[in-house]
mmCIF file of N, CA and C in Angstrom:
data_model
loop_
_atom_site.group_PDB
_atom_site.id
_atom_site.type_symbol
_atom_site.label_atom_id
_atom_site.label_comp_id
_atom_site.label_asym_id
_atom_site.label_seq_id
_atom_site.Cartn_x
_atom_site.Cartn_y
_atom_site.Cartn_z
ATOM 1 N N MET A 211 0.809 -1.200 0.000
ATOM 2 C CA MET A 211 0.000 0.000 0.000
ATOM 3 C C MET A 211 0.852 1.263 0.000
ATOM 4 N N ILE A 212 2.092 1.154 0.355
ATOM 5 C CA ILE A 212 2.919 2.356 0.499
ATOM 6 C C ILE A 212 4.252 2.224 -0.253
ATOM 7 N N PRO A 213 4.225 1.851 -1.508
ATOM 8 C CA PRO A 213 5.489 1.609 -2.212
ATOM 9 C C PRO A 213 6.390 2.837 -2.289
ATOM 10 N N ARG A 214 5.815 4.006 -2.488
ATOM 11 C CA ARG A 214 6.635 5.214 -2.608
ATOM 12 C C ARG A 214 7.425 5.459 -1.330
ATOM 13 N N LEU A 215 6.751 5.389 -0.186
ATOM 14 C CA LEU A 215 7.452 5.629 1.073
ATOM 15 C C LEU A 215 8.467 4.534 1.371
ATOM 16 N N ASN A 216 8.154 3.298 1.026
ATOM 17 C CA ASN A 216 9.129 2.225 1.232
ATOM 18 C C ASN A 216 10.374 2.452 0.381
ATOM 19 N N LEU A 217 10.188 2.857 -0.860
ATOM 20 C CA LEU A 217 11.331 3.128 -1.726
ATOM 21 C C LEU A 217 12.137 4.328 -1.228
ATOM 22 N N GLU A 218 11.446 5.353 -0.757
ATOM 23 C CA GLU A 218 12.145 6.522 -0.223
ATOM 24 C C GLU A 218 12.927 6.156 1.036
ATOM 25 N N LEU A 219 12.353 5.327 1.894
ATOM 26 C CA LEU A 219 13.047 4.876 3.097
ATOM 27 C C LEU A 219 14.289 4.068 2.717
ATOM 28 N N TYR A 220 14.137 3.156 1.802
ATOM 29 C CA TYR A 220 15.269 2.354 1.332
ATOM 30 C C TYR A 220 16.368 3.247 0.769
ATOM 31 N N SER A 221 15.984 4.211 -0.045
ATOM 32 C CA SER A 221 16.952 5.125 -0.642
ATOM 33 C C SER A 221 17.684 5.934 0.436
ATOM 34 N N ALA A 222 16.956 6.429 1.422
ATOM 35 C CA ALA A 222 17.579 7.196 2.501
ATOM 36 C C ALA A 222 18.583 6.337 3.273
ATOM 37 N N LEU A 223 18.220 5.091 3.520
ATOM 38 C CA LEU A 223 19.134 4.198 4.232
ATOM 39 C C LEU A 223 20.368 3.885 3.392
ATOM 40 N N ARG A 224 20.175 3.658 2.106
ATOM 41 C CA ARG A 224 21.320 3.391 1.225
ATOM 42 C C ARG A 224 22.283 4.579 1.179
ATOM 43 N N GLN A 225 21.734 5.779 1.326
ATOM 44 C CA GLN A 225 22.559 6.987 1.295
ATOM 45 C C GLN A 225 23.045 7.371 2.694
ATOM 46 N N SER A 226 22.762 6.539 3.671
ATOM 47 C CA SER A 226 23.124 6.792 5.074
ATOM 48 C C SER A 226 22.548 8.101 5.595
ATOM 49 N N ASP A 227 21.381 8.471 5.075
ATOM 50 C CA ASP A 227 20.690 9.674 5.537
ATOM 51 C C ASP A 227 19.727 9.258 6.647
ATOM 52 N N LEU A 228 20.275 9.055 7.833
ATOM 53 C CA LEU A 228 19.472 8.545 8.935
ATOM 54 C C LEU A 228 18.374 9.497 9.384
ATOM 55 N N PRO A 229 18.573 10.810 9.401
ATOM 56 C CA PRO A 229 17.447 11.692 9.759
ATOM 57 C C PRO A 229 16.265 11.545 8.793
ATOM 58 N N ALA A 230 16.541 11.461 7.505
ATOM 59 C CA ALA A 230 15.458 11.285 6.527
ATOM 60 C C ALA A 230 14.814 9.914 6.703
ATOM 61 N N ALA A 231 15.624 8.882 6.934
ATOM 62 C CA ALA A 231 15.087 7.537 7.125
ATOM 63 C C ALA A 231 14.170 7.489 8.338
ATOM 64 N N LEU A 232 14.571 8.122 9.409
ATOM 65 C CA LEU A 232 13.745 8.139 10.609
ATOM 66 C C LEU A 232 12.438 8.878 10.365
ATOM 67 N N ARG A 233 12.513 10.001 9.669
ATOM 68 C CA ARG A 233 11.308 10.774 9.344
ATOM 69 C C ARG A 233 10.347 9.944 8.486
ATOM 70 N N LEU A 234 10.880 9.240 7.502
ATOM 71 C CA LEU A 234 10.051 8.403 6.630
ATOM 72 C C LEU A 234 9.463 7.226 7.392
ATOM 73 N N PHE A 235 10.257 6.621 8.271
ATOM 74 C CA PHE A 235 9.737 5.514 9.072
ATOM 75 C C PHE A 235 8.609 5.989 9.974
ATOM 76 N N ARG A 236 8.778 7.150 10.583
ATOM 77 C CA ARG A 236 7.730 7.671 11.466
ATOM 78 C C ARG A 236 6.441 7.960 10.705
ATOM 79 N N ARG A 237 6.544 8.333 9.426
ATOM 80 C CA ARG A 237 5.328 8.538 8.619
ATOM 81 C C ARG A 237 4.609 7.217 8.402
ATOM 82 N N GLN A 238 5.347 6.126 8.341
ATOM 83 C CA GLN A 238 4.773 4.809 8.096
ATOM 84 C C GLN A 238 4.274 4.142 9.375
ATOM 85 N N LEU A 239 4.797 4.542 10.522
ATOM 86 C CA LEU A 239 4.544 3.835 11.766
ATOM 87 C C LEU A 239 3.065 3.663 12.119
ATOM 88 N N PRO A 240 2.207 4.687 12.014
ATOM 89 C CA PRO A 240 0.797 4.460 12.348
ATOM 90 C C PRO A 240 0.156 3.358 11.491
ATOM 91 N N LEU A 241 0.502 3.313 10.222
ATOM 92 C CA LEU A 241 -0.026 2.273 9.354
ATOM 93 C C LEU A 241 0.512 0.909 9.772
ATOM 94 N N LEU A 242 1.783 0.826 10.044
ATOM 95 C CA LEU A 242 2.375 -0.448 10.446
ATOM 96 C C LEU A 242 1.763 -0.951 11.749
ATOM 97 N N GLN A 243 1.543 -0.057 12.690
ATOM 98 C CA GLN A 243 0.910 -0.448 13.954
ATOM 99 C C GLN A 243 -0.521 -0.925 13.718
ATOM 100 N N PHE A 244 -1.236 -0.243 12.845
ATOM 101 C CA PHE A 244 -2.613 -0.637 12.521
ATOM 102 C C PHE A 244 -2.630 -2.037 11.901
ATOM 103 N N ILE A 245 -1.689 -2.307 11.006
ATOM 104 C CA ILE A 245 -1.620 -3.620 10.356
ATOM 105 C C ILE A 245 -1.353 -4.710 11.386
ATOM 106 N N VAL A 246 -0.421 -4.470 12.307
ATOM 107 C CA VAL A 246 -0.105 -5.467 13.330
ATOM 108 C C VAL A 246 -1.323 -5.722 14.217
ATOM 109 N N GLN A 247 -2.023 -4.672 14.582
ATOM 110 C CA GLN A 247 -3.192 -4.829 15.453
ATOM 111 C C GLN A 247 -4.346 -5.536 14.749
ATOM 112 N N GLY A 248 -4.559 -5.221 13.485
ATOM 113 C CA GLY A 248 -5.728 -5.741 12.777
ATOM 114 C C GLY A 248 -5.492 -7.034 12.034
ATOM 115 N N GLY A 249 -4.249 -7.423 11.901
ATOM 116 C CA GLY A 249 -3.926 -8.623 11.130
ATOM 117 C C GLY A 249 -3.610 -8.271 9.690
ATOM 118 N N LEU A 250 -2.537 -8.813 9.199
ATOM 119 C CA LEU A 250 -2.042 -8.473 7.868
ATOM 120 C C LEU A 250 -3.063 -8.686 6.753
ATOM 121 N N PRO A 251 -3.646 -9.872 6.582
ATOM 122 C CA PRO A 251 -4.558 -10.052 5.438
ATOM 123 C C PRO A 251 -5.760 -9.115 5.473
ATOM 124 N N ARG A 252 -6.361 -8.964 6.653
ATOM 125 C CA ARG A 252 -7.559 -8.119 6.779
ATOM 126 C C ARG A 252 -7.254 -6.661 6.467
ATOM 127 N N THR A 253 -6.172 -6.147 7.014
ATOM 128 C CA THR A 253 -5.887 -4.722 6.827
ATOM 129 C C THR A 253 -5.370 -4.424 5.425
ATOM 130 N N ILE A 254 -4.582 -5.323 4.879
ATOM 131 C CA ILE A 254 -4.103 -5.102 3.509
ATOM 132 C C ILE A 254 -5.282 -5.153 2.543
ATOM 133 N N ALA A 255 -6.184 -6.103 2.727
ATOM 134 C CA ALA A 255 -7.368 -6.179 1.861
ATOM 135 C C ALA A 255 -8.196 -4.900 1.957
ATOM 136 N N ALA A 256 -8.397 -4.404 3.171
ATOM 137 C CA ALA A 256 -9.170 -3.168 3.343
ATOM 138 C C ALA A 256 -8.439 -1.985 2.721
ATOM 139 N N GLY A 257 -7.129 -1.921 2.898
ATOM 140 C CA GLY A 257 -6.353 -0.830 2.311
ATOM 141 C C GLY A 257 -6.409 -0.835 0.796
ATOM 142 N N LEU A 258 -6.288 -2.007 0.208
ATOM 143 C CA LEU A 258 -6.390 -2.095 -1.250
ATOM 144 C C LEU A 258 -7.767 -1.653 -1.723
ATOM 145 N N GLU A 259 -8.788 -2.066 -1.006
ATOM 146 C CA GLU A 259 -10.157 -1.654 -1.354
ATOM 147 C C GLU A 259 -10.290 -0.136 -1.286
ATOM 148 N N ILE A 260 -9.749 0.478 -0.240
ATOM 149 C CA ILE A 260 -9.783 1.937 -0.104
ATOM 150 C C ILE A 260 -9.086 2.597 -1.288
ATOM 151 N N MET A 261 -8.016 1.971 -1.759
ATOM 152 C CA MET A 261 -7.240 2.514 -2.873
ATOM 153 C C MET A 261 -7.885 2.227 -4.230
ATOM 154 N N GLY A 262 -9.027 1.522 -4.213
ATOM 155 C CA GLY A 262 -9.725 1.241 -5.465
ATOM 156 C C GLY A 262 -9.260 -0.024 -6.158
ATOM 157 N N ILE A 263 -8.572 -0.891 -5.424
ATOM 158 C CA ILE A 263 -8.087 -2.153 -5.979
ATOM 159 C C ILE A 263 -8.894 -3.286 -5.356
ATOM 160 N N ASP A 264 -9.438 -4.162 -6.180
ATOM 161 C CA ASP A 264 -10.225 -5.284 -5.672
ATOM 162 C C ASP A 264 -9.282 -6.328 -5.082
ATOM 163 N N PRO A 265 -9.349 -6.543 -3.750
ATOM 164 C CA PRO A 265 -8.446 -7.511 -3.127
ATOM 165 C C PRO A 265 -8.931 -8.954 -3.210
ATOM 166 N N GLY A 266 -10.118 -9.166 -3.715
ATOM 167 C CA GLY A 266 -10.681 -10.507 -3.716
ATOM 168 C C GLY A 266 -11.266 -10.826 -2.351
ATOM 169 N N HIS A 267 -11.599 -12.089 -2.143
ATOM 170 C CA HIS A 267 -12.242 -12.500 -0.893
ATOM 171 C C HIS A 267 -11.213 -13.051 0.075
ATOM 172 N N LEU A 268 -11.414 -12.767 1.347
ATOM 173 C CA LEU A 268 -10.587 -13.368 2.388
ATOM 174 C C LEU A 268 -11.071 -14.792 2.629
ATOM 175 N N ARG A 269 -10.147 -15.680 2.881
ATOM 176 C CA ARG A 269 -10.522 -17.057 3.181
ATOM 177 C C ARG A 269 -11.009 -17.163 4.618
ATOM 178 N N ALA A 270 -11.961 -18.064 4.837
ATOM 179 C CA ALA A 270 -12.461 -18.332 6.180
ATOM 180 C C ALA A 270 -11.302 -18.851 7.023
ATOM 181 N N PRO A 271 -11.224 -18.499 8.250
ATOM 182 C CA PRO A 271 -12.216 -17.838 9.088
ATOM 183 C C PRO A 271 -12.052 -16.321 9.126
ATOM 184 N N LEU A 272 -11.193 -15.762 8.274
ATOM 185 C CA LEU A 272 -10.965 -14.320 8.296
ATOM 186 C C LEU A 272 -12.188 -13.563 7.799
ATOM 187 N N ALA A 273 -12.420 -12.427 8.415
ATOM 188 C CA ALA A 273 -13.496 -11.526 7.994
ATOM 189 C C ALA A 273 -12.879 -10.158 7.765
ATOM 190 N N GLY A 274 -13.486 -9.380 6.892
ATOM 191 C CA GLY A 274 -12.993 -8.037 6.612
ATOM 192 C C GLY A 274 -13.125 -7.120 7.820
ATOM 193 N N LEU A 275 -12.484 -5.971 7.716
ATOM 194 C CA LEU A 275 -12.589 -4.982 8.784
ATOM 195 C C LEU A 275 -14.006 -4.424 8.837
ATOM 196 N N ASP A 276 -14.462 -4.084 10.024
ATOM 197 C CA ASP A 276 -15.773 -3.439 10.138
ATOM 198 C C ASP A 276 -15.653 -1.997 9.656
ATOM 199 N N ALA A 277 -16.778 -1.340 9.507
ATOM 200 C CA ALA A 277 -16.809 0.013 8.924
ATOM 201 C C ALA A 277 -15.978 1.009 9.725
ATOM 202 N N ALA A 278 -16.014 0.912 11.049
ATOM 203 C CA ALA A 278 -15.265 1.850 11.887
ATOM 204 C C ALA A 278 -13.763 1.670 11.701
ATOM 205 N N ARG A 279 -13.297 0.437 11.656
ATOM 206 C CA ARG A 279 -11.860 0.172 11.475
ATOM 207 C C ARG A 279 -11.419 0.562 10.067
ATOM 208 N N LYS A 280 -12.288 0.341 9.084
ATOM 209 C CA LYS A 280 -11.947 0.734 7.719
ATOM 210 C C LYS A 280 -11.835 2.260 7.618
ATOM 211 N N GLN A 281 -12.711 2.977 8.311
ATOM 212 C CA GLN A 281 -12.632 4.434 8.325
ATOM 213 C C GLN A 281 -11.351 4.885 9.023
ATOM 214 N N GLU A 282 -10.985 4.208 10.096
ATOM 215 C CA GLU A 282 -9.734 4.531 10.791
ATOM 216 C C GLU A 282 -8.536 4.332 9.859
ATOM 217 N N LEU A 283 -8.545 3.253 9.100
ATOM 218 C CA LEU A 283 -7.467 3.006 8.141
ATOM 219 C C LEU A 283 -7.452 4.082 7.068
ATOM 220 N N ARG A 284 -8.626 4.453 6.576
ATOM 221 C CA ARG A 284 -8.712 5.510 5.559
ATOM 222 C C ARG A 284 -8.087 6.811 6.087
ATOM 223 N N GLU A 285 -8.372 7.149 7.328
ATOM 224 C CA GLU A 285 -7.824 8.364 7.936
ATOM 225 C C GLU A 285 -6.310 8.271 8.111
ATOM 226 N N ILE A 286 -5.818 7.105 8.481
ATOM 227 C CA ILE A 286 -4.369 6.920 8.604
ATOM 228 C C ILE A 286 -3.705 7.144 7.253
ATOM 229 N N LEU A 287 -4.279 6.561 6.217
ATOM 230 C CA LEU A 287 -3.711 6.713 4.882
ATOM 231 C C LEU A 287 -3.761 8.168 4.416
ATOM 232 N N GLN A 288 -4.861 8.846 4.681
ATOM 233 C CA GLN A 288 -4.980 10.245 4.269
ATOM 234 C C GLN A 288 -4.027 11.140 5.057
ATOM 235 N N THR A 289 -3.948 10.920 6.356
ATOM 236 C CA THR A 289 -3.088 11.743 7.197
ATOM 237 C C THR A 289 -1.630 11.629 6.790
ATOM 238 N N ALA A 290 -1.208 10.423 6.532
ATOM 239 C CA ALA A 290 0.194 10.195 6.173
ATOM 240 C C ALA A 290 0.441 10.373 4.684
ATOM 241 N N ASP A 291 -0.623 10.637 3.922
ATOM 242 C CA ASP A 291 -0.526 10.777 2.469
ATOM 243 C C ASP A 291 0.069 9.517 1.857
ATOM 244 N N LEU A 292 -0.306 8.372 2.428
ATOM 245 C CA LEU A 292 0.243 7.113 1.961
ATOM 246 C C LEU A 292 -0.512 6.530 0.785
ATOM 247 N N ASN A 293 -1.698 7.028 0.529
ATOM 248 C CA ASN A 293 -2.485 6.402 -0.523
ATOM 249 C C ASN A 293 -2.257 7.048 -1.887
ATOM 250 N N GLN A 294 -1.212 7.822 -2.013
ATOM 251 C CA GLN A 294 -0.893 8.432 -3.297
ATOM 252 C C GLN A 294 0.027 7.498 -4.068
ATOM 253 N N HIS A 295 -0.376 7.085 -5.254
ATOM 254 C CA HIS A 295 0.459 6.224 -6.097
ATOM 255 C C HIS A 295 1.495 7.096 -6.774
ATOM 256 N N SER A 296 2.748 6.899 -6.439
ATOM 257 C CA SER A 296 3.832 7.649 -7.057
ATOM 258 C C SER A 296 5.097 6.784 -7.000
ATOM 259 N N PRO A 297 5.243 5.846 -7.943
ATOM 260 C CA PRO A 297 6.359 4.917 -7.859
ATOM 261 C C PRO A 297 7.716 5.536 -8.106
ATOM 262 N N ASP A 298 7.778 6.694 -8.745
ATOM 263 C CA ASP A 298 9.091 7.274 -9.002
ATOM 264 C C ASP A 298 9.572 8.069 -7.796
ATOM 265 N N LEU A 299 10.875 8.077 -7.633
ATOM 266 C CA LEU A 299 11.463 8.820 -6.526
ATOM 267 C C LEU A 299 11.731 10.206 -7.008
#
């Protein structure tokens, strides 16, 4: 869900720009914490759906996020500007 920020973080680390790497990691942290709390398949599926990508169906016994959690994820993505597709650095 966050390829641009992951690539920017990788680039900062490769250049030994630790202040930039830390800043980029902190932008990602709320999303990463949300994923750990909600479970990887459920949150990634909801995030893809928010981004307009059909994630398909989750296998039982997994269920999708409820409306409140999906809204929370949407706000995390908007706040961190993580839902912008921009693969180039």
